[in-house]
Coordinates of C-alpha atoms in Angstrom, one line a residue:
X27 CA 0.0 0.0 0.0
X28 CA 2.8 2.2 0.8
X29 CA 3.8 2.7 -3.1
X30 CA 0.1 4.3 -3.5
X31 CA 0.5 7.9 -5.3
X32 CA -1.0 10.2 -2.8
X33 CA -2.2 13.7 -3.6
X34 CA -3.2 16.4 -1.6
X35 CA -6.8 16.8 0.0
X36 CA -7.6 12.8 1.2
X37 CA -10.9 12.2 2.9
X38 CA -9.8 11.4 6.6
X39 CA -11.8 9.7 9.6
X40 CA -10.7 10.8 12.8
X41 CA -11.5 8.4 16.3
X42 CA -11.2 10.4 19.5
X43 CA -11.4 13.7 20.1
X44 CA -9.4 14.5 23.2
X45 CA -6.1 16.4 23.0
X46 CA -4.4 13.8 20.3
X47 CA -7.8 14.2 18.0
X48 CA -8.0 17.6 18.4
X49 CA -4.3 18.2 17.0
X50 CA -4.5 15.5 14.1
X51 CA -8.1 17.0 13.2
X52 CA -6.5 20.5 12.8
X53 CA -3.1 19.5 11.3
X54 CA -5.3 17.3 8.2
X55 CA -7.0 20.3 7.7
X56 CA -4.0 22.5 7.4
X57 CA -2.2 20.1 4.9
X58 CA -5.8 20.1 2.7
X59 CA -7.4 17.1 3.6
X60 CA -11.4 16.7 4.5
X61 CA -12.0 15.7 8.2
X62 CA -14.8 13.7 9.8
X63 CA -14.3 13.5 13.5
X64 CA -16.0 10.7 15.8
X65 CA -16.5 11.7 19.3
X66 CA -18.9 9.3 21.7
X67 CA -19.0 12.1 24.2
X68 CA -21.2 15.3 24.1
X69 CA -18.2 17.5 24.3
X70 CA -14.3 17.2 23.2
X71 CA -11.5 16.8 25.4
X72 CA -11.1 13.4 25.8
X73 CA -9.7 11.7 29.1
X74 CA -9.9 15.6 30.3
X75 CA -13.5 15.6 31.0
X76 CA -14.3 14.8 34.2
X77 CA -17.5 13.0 35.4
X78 CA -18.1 11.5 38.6
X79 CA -20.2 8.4 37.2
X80 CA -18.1 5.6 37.7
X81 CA -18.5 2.0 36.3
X82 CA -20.8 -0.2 38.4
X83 CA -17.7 -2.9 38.1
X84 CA -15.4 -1.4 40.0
X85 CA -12.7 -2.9 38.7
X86 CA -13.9 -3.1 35.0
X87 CA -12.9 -6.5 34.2
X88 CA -16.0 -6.9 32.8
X89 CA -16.2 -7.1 29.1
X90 CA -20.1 -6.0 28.7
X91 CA -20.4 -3.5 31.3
X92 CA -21.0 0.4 30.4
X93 CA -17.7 1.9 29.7
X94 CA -17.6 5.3 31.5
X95 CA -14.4 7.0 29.3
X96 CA -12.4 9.1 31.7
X97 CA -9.9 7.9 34.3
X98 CA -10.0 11.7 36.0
X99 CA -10.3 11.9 40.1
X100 CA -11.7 15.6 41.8
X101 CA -8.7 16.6 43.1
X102 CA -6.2 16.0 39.9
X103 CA -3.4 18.4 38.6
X104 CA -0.9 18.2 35.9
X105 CA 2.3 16.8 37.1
X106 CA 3.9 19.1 33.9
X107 CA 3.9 22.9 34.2
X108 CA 1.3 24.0 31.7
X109 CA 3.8 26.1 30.0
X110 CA 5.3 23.1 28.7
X111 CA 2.2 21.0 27.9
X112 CA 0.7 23.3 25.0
X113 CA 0.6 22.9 21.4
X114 CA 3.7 24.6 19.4
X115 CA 1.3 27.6 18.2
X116 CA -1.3 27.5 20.9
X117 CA 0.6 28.0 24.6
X118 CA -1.3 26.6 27.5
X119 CA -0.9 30.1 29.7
X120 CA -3.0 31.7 32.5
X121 CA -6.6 32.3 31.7
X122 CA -7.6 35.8 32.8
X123 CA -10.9 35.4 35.3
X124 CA -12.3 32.2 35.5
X125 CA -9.2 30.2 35.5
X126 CA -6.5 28.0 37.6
X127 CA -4.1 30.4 37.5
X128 CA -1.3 27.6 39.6
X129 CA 1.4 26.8 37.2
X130 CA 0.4 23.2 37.6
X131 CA -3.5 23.4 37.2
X132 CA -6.2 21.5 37.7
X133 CA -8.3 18.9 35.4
X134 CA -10.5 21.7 34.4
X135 CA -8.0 24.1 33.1
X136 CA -6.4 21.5 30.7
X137 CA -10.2 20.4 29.7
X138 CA -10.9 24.8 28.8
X139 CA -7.5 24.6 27.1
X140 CA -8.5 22.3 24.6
X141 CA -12.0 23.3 24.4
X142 CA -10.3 26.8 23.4
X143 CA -8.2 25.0 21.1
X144 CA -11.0 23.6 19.4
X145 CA -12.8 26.8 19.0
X146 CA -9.8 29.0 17.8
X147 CA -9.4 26.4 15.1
X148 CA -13.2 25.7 14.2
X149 CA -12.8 22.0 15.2
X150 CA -16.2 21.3 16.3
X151 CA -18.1 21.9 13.2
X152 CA -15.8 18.6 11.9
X153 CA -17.3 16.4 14.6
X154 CA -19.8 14.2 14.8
X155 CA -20.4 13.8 18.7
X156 CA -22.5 11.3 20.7
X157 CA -21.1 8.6 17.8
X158 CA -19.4 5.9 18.9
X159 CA -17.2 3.7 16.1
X160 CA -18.2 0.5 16.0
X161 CA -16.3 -1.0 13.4
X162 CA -13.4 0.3 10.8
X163 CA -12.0 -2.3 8.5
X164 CA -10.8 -2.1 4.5
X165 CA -13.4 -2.2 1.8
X166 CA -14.3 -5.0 -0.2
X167 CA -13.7 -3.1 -4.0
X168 CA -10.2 -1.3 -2.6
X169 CA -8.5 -2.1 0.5
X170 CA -6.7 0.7 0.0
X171 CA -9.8 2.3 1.4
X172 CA -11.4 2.2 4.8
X173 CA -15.1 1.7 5.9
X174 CA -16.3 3.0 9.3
X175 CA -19.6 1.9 10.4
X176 CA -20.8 4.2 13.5
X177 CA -23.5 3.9 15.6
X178 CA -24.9 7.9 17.3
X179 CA -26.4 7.7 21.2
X180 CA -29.9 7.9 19.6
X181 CA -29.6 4.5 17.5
X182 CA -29.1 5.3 14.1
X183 CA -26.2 3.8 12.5
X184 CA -24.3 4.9 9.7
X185 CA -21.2 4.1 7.4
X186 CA -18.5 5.9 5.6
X187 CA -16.1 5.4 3.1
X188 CA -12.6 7.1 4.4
X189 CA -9.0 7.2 2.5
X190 CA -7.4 7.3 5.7
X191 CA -8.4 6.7 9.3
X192 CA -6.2 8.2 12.3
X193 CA -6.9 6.3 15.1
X194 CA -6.9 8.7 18.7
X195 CA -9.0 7.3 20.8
X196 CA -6.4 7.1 23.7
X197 CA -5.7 4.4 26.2
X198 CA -6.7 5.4 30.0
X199 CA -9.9 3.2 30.0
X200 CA -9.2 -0.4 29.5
X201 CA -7.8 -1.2 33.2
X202 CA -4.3 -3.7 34.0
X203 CA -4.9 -5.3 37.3
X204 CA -2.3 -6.6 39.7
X205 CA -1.9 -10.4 39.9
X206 CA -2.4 -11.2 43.2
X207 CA -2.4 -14.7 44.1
X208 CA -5.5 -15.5 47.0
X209 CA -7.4 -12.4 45.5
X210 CA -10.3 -14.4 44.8
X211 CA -10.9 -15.5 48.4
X212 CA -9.8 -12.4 50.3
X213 CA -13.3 -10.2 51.6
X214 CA -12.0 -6.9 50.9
X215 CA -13.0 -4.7 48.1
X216 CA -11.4 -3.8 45.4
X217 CA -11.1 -0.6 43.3
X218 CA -9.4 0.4 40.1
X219 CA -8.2 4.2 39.5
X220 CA -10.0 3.8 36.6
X221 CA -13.4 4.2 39.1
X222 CA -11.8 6.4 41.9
X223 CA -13.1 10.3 42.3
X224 CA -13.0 11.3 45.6
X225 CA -11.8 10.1 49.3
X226 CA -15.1 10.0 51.2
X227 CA -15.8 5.7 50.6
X228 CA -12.3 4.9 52.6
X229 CA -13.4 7.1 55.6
X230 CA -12.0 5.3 58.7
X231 CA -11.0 2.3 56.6
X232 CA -7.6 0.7 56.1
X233 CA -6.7 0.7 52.3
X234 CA -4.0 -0.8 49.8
X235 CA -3.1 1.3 46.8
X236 CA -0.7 -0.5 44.2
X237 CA 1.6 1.9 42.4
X238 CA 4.2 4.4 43.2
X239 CA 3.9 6.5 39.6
X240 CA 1.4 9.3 39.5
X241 CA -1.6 8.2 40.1
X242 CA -0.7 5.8 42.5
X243 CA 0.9 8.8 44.5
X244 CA -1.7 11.1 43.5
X245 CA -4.3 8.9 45.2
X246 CA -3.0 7.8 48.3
X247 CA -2.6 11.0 49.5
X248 CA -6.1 11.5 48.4
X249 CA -7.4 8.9 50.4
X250 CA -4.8 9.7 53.8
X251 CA -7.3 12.6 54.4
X252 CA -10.3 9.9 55.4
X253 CA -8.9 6.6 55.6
X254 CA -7.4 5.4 58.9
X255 CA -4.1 4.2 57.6
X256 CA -3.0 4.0 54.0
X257 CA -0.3 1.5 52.5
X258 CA 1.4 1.9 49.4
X259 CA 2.7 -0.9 47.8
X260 CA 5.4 -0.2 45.0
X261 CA 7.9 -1.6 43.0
X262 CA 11.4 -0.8 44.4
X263 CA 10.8 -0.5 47.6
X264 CA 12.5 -3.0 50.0
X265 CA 11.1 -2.1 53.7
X266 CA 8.5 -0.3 55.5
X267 CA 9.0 3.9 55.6
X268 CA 6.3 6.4 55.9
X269 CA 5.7 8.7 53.6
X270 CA 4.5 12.0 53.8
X271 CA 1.1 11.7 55.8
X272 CA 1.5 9.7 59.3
X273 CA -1.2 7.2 58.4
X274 CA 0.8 6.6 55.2
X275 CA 3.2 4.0 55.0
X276 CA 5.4 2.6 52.0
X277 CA 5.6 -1.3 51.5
X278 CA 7.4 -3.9 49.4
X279 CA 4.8 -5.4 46.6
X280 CA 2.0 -7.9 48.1
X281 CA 3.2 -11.6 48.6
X282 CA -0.3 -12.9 48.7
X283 CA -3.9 -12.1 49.8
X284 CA -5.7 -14.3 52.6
X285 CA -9.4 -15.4 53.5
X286 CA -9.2 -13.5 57.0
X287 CA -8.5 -10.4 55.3
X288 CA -5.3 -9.9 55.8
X289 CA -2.4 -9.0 52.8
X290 CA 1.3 -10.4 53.3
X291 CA 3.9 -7.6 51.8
X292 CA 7.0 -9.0 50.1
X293 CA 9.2 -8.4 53.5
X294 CA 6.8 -10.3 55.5
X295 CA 5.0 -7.5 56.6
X296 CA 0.5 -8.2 57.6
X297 CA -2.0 -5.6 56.9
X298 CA -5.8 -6.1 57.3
X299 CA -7.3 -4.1 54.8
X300 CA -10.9 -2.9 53.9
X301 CA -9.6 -1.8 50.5
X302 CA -7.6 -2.5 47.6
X303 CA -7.1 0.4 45.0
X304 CA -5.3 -0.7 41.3
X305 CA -3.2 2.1 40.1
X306 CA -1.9 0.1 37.9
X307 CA -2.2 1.5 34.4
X308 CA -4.0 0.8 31.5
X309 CA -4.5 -1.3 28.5
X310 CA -4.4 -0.5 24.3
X311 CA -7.6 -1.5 23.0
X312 CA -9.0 -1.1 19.8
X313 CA -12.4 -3.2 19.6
X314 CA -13.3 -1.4 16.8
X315 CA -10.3 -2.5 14.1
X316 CA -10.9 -5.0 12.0
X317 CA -7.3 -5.9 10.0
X318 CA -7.8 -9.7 10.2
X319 CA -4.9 -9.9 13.0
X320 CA -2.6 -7.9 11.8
X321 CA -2.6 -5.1 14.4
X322 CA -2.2 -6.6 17.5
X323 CA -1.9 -5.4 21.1
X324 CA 0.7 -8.2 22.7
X325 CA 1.5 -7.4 26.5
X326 CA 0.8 -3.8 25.7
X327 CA 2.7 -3.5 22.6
X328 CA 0.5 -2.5 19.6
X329 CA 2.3 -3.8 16.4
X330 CA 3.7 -4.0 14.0
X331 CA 4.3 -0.3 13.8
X332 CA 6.8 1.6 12.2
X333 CA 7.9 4.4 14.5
X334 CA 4.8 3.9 17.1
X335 CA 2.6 5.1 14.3
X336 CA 2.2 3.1 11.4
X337 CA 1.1 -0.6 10.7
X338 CA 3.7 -0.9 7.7
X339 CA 1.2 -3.4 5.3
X340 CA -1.8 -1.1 6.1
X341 CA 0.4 2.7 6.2
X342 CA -0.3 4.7 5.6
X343 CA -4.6 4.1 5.5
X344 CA -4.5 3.6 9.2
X345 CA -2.3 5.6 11.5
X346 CA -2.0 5.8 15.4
X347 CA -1.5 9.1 17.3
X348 CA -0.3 9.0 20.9
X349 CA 0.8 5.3 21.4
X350 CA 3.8 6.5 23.8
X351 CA 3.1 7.4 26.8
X352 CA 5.4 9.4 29.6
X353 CA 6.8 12.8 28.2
X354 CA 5.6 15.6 26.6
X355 CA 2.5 13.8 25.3
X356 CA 0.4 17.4 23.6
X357 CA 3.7 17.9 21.8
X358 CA 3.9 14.2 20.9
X359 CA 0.5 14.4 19.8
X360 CA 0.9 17.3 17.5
X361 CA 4.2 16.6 15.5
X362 CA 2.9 13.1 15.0
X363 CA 0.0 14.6 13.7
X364 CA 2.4 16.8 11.5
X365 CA 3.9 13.3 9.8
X366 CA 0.8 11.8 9.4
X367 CA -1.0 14.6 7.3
X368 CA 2.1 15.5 5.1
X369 CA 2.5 11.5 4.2
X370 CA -1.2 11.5 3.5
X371 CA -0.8 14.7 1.5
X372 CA 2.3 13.5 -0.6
X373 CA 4.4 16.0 1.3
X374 CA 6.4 12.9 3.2
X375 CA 7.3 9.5 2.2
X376 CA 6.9 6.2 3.8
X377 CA 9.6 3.6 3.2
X378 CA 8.4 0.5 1.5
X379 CA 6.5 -1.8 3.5
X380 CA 9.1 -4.6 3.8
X381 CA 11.6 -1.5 4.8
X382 CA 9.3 -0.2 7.5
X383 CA 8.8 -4.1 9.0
X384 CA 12.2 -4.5 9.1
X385 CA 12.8 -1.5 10.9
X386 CA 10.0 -2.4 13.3
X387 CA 11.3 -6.2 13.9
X388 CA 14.6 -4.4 14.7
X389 CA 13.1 -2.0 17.0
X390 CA 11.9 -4.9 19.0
X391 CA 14.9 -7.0 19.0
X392 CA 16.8 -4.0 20.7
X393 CA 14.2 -3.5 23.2
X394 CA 14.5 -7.6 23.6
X395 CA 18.3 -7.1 24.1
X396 CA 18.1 -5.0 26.8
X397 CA 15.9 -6.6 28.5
X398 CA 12.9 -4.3 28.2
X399 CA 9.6 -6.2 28.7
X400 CA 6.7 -5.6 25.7
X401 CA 4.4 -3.8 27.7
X402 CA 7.0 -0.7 28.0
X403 CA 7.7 -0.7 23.6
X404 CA 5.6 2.8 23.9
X405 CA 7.7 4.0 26.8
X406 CA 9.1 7.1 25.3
X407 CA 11.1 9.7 27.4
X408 CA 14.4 11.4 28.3
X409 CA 16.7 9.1 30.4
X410 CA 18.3 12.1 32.5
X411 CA 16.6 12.5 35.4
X412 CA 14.1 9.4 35.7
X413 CA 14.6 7.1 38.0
X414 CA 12.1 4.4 35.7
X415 CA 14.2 3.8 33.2
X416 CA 16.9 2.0 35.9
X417 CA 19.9 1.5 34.5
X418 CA 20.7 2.2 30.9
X419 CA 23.8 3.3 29.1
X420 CA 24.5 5.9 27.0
X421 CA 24.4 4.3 24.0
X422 CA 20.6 3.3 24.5
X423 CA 19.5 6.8 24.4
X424 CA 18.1 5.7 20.8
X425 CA 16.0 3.2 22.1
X426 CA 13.7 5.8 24.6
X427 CA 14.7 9.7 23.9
X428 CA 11.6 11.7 23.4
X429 CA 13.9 14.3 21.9
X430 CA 15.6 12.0 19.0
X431 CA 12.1 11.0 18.1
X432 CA 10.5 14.5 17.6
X433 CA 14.1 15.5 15.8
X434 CA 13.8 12.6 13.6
X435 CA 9.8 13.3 12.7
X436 CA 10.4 16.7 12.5
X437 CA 13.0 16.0 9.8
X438 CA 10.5 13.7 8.2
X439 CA 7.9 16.6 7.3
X440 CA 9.9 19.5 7.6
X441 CA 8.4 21.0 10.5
X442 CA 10.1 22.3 13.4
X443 CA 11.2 19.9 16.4
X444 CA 10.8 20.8 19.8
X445 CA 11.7 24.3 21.3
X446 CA 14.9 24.4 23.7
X447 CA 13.2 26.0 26.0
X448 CA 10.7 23.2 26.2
X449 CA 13.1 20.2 26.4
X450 CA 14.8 22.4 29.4
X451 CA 11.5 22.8 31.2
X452 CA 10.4 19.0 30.9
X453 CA 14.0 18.3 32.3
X454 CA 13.7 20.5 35.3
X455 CA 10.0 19.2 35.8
X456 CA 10.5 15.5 35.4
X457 CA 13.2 16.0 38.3
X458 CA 10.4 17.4 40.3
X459 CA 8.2 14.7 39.8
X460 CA 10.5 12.0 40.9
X461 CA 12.5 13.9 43.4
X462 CA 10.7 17.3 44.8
X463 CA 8.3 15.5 47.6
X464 CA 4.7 15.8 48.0
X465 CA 4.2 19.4 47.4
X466 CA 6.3 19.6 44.2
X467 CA 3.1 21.5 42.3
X468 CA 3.4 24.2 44.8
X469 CA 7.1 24.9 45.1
X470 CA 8.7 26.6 41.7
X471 CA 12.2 28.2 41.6
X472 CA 13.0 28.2 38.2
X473 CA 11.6 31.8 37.5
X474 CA 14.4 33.0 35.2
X475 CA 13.1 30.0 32.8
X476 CA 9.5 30.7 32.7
X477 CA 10.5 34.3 31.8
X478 CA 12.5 32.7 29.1
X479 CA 9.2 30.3 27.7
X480 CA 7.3 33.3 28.7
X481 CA 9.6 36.0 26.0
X482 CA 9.4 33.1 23.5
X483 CA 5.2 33.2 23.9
X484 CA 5.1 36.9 22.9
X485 CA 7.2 36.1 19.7
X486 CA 3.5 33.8 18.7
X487 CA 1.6 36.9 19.1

């Protein structure tokens, strides 16, 4: 498919609008193509929107139940300043009045960004909302050509015949759950993040959160404010400490789960618990694609893709936007974006299939070599400074740097790469994230940069 002569102004079906939709929908349009956005919500913005309906299977392991979208808790912030979350053209800044003015806001801010975003560049009047995608698979006269059959919240289905579908429907609503062996006879309850929004069910109770990243953090402070004791239980960690709250403690992962109630830590260590909260991550899932097994989601790696984005036999008809995960993700999102509407235009070139497949199947072998596990193929980031990526050498750099990637893309389609200024922020951020405590929103002393970002804003005016 890849030696197909492309032209400008393709006919292009857009999944998802949150922040990765929003971006591919307005950089098709700027390289001439004709967009048709799905959206199952009422509104865009994605994961961003909060709601506090949660799924009536708390864990949501089960395949029929009602999928409620976003993964957003009350009391979330960004754990990136917002001057270094925007779009290139578009900077994230202060609102005047009825904003968060905090340099790390709250949900609500980043959902009035976007929702500004989508105004300035007329993206709603592309969308079809309430209209969920139920299937997208090649035609039967061209498989070079894609049909998307849709069903809207009032019943009527639809389909469409696309030249391209971009595929942003984002992955923070298909739970992972921890393996714990005994689970199924212990009494407690058991949560995902997926289905937490506020503290007030864990009053006076005794409660198990699994996961030391963001969320994981994010929440059990959360919950210290009503539960009577809270206990973390991360990767990494070797003994009990306490961390931050005095009715939060840090623990070894769980051993096992028992009938009485009771969790054994790794180290030994018994906790009767009321509660178990996942904050484990999240799953790739794409019930809607149809390519006869050849994209598959293995462990969390979706392939085979060539550079995260492209399925090499069906590329470039079906593209993914915002497979990688850590980082600058809105900047990710956009110059991805970029590629993907200057390929479809003409503007870039693919490789030949069998080039792209080799690339990938190398891809993986490295990852394989160094012992990366599947599920961490999308991990994409800056090694300086993160304390997740262990202990890698120099010379792997190629195998996770955020900033290569965007270089290499941006040489792809002839668009700019990341700003300086940006890639210094992220690096000053990230440090806080891993290493500034608790209150690492509220404490900022790099001033002297944000008037730097800040100089570079006014140049976009």
């Amino acid at each position: 498919m890849t030696s197909l002569i492309l032209s400008r102004g393709r006919h292009v079906a857009v999944i998802g609008l949150g922040a990765a939709g929003l971006v591919a929908a307005r950089e098709l349009c700027r390289e001439g193509h004709t967009v048709v956005g799905f959206e199952r919500e009422k509104h865009v913005g994605g994961l961003w929107m909060y709601t506090d309906r949660v799924e009536l299977d708390s864990l949501s392991v089960d395949p029929d139940r009602t999928v409620v979208h976003s993964s957003v808790y009350e009391s979330l912030r960004t754990n990136l300043p917002r001057e270094c979350m925007g779009f290139s053209d578009f900077p994230f800044v202060t609102r005047s009045g009825d904003g968060d003015p905090r340099r790390y806001p709250d949900h609500r801010e980043v959902l009035m960004y976007l929702q500004d975003f989508a105004k300035e560049f007329k993206i709603d009047e592309m969308v079809r909302f309430e209209t969920e995608v139920l299937c997208v698979e090649p035609t039967e006269k061209d498989s070079r050509r894609w049909r998307v059959q849709f069903k809207s919240s009032s019943g009527v289905s639809g389909e469409e015949t696309f030249d391209a579908v971009v595929v942003c429907n984002g992955h923070y609503t298909e739970p992972r759950i921890a393996h714990i062996p005994g689970i199924d006879s212990w009494p407690g309850k058991q949560f995902h993040s997926h289905n937490y929004r506020i503290p007030d069910q864990f009053k006076d109770q005794v409660v198990i959160v699994i996961g030391g990243q963001a969320s994981g953090n994010d929440i059990s402070s959360d919950i210290a404010s009503m539960a009577k004791e809270v206990h973390i239980s991360a990767k990494g960690v070797t003994s009990e400490s306490y961390s931050g709250y005095n009715n939060l403690r840090l623990h070894p992962p769980i051993y096992r789960a028992r009938e009485d109630g009771s969790v054994v830590f790794k180290n030994g260590k018994v906790v009767f618990a009321d509660a178990i909260v996942h904050c484990t991550g999240y799953k790739y899932h794409f019930p809607f694609l149809k390519t006869n097994g050849y994209v598959t989601v293995e462990d969390n790696r979706v392939g085979p893709l060539y550079k995260h984005v492209f399925p090499p036999a069906l590329a470039p008809g079906i593209s993914f936007i915002g497979l990688p995960f850590m980082g600058l993700q809105f900047f990710m999102f956009e110059i991805q974006s970029k590629w993907v509407a200057s390929v479809l235009s003409g503007q870039a070139k693919l490789p030949s299939e069998d080039k792209m497949m080799e690339e990938a199947i190398a891809f993986y072998a490295k990852l394989e070599d160094l012992g990366i596990p599947k599920r961490y193929t999308h991990f994409l980031t800056d090694p300086q400074g993160n304390p997740m990526l262990g202990n890698f050498k120099p010379e792997d750099k190629v195998v996770i740097s955020q900033s290569d990637y965007f270089n290499w893309i941006a040489e792809q389609c002839g668009c700019a790469s990341i700003e300086p200024w940006r890639e210094r922020l992220y690096s000053v951020a990230i440090k806080k994230v891993f290493f500034g405590g608790d209150c690492y929103r509220d404490r900022w002393d790099a001033d002297q940069l944000i008037e730097e970002v800040y100089r570079e804003f006014a140049k976009l005016k």
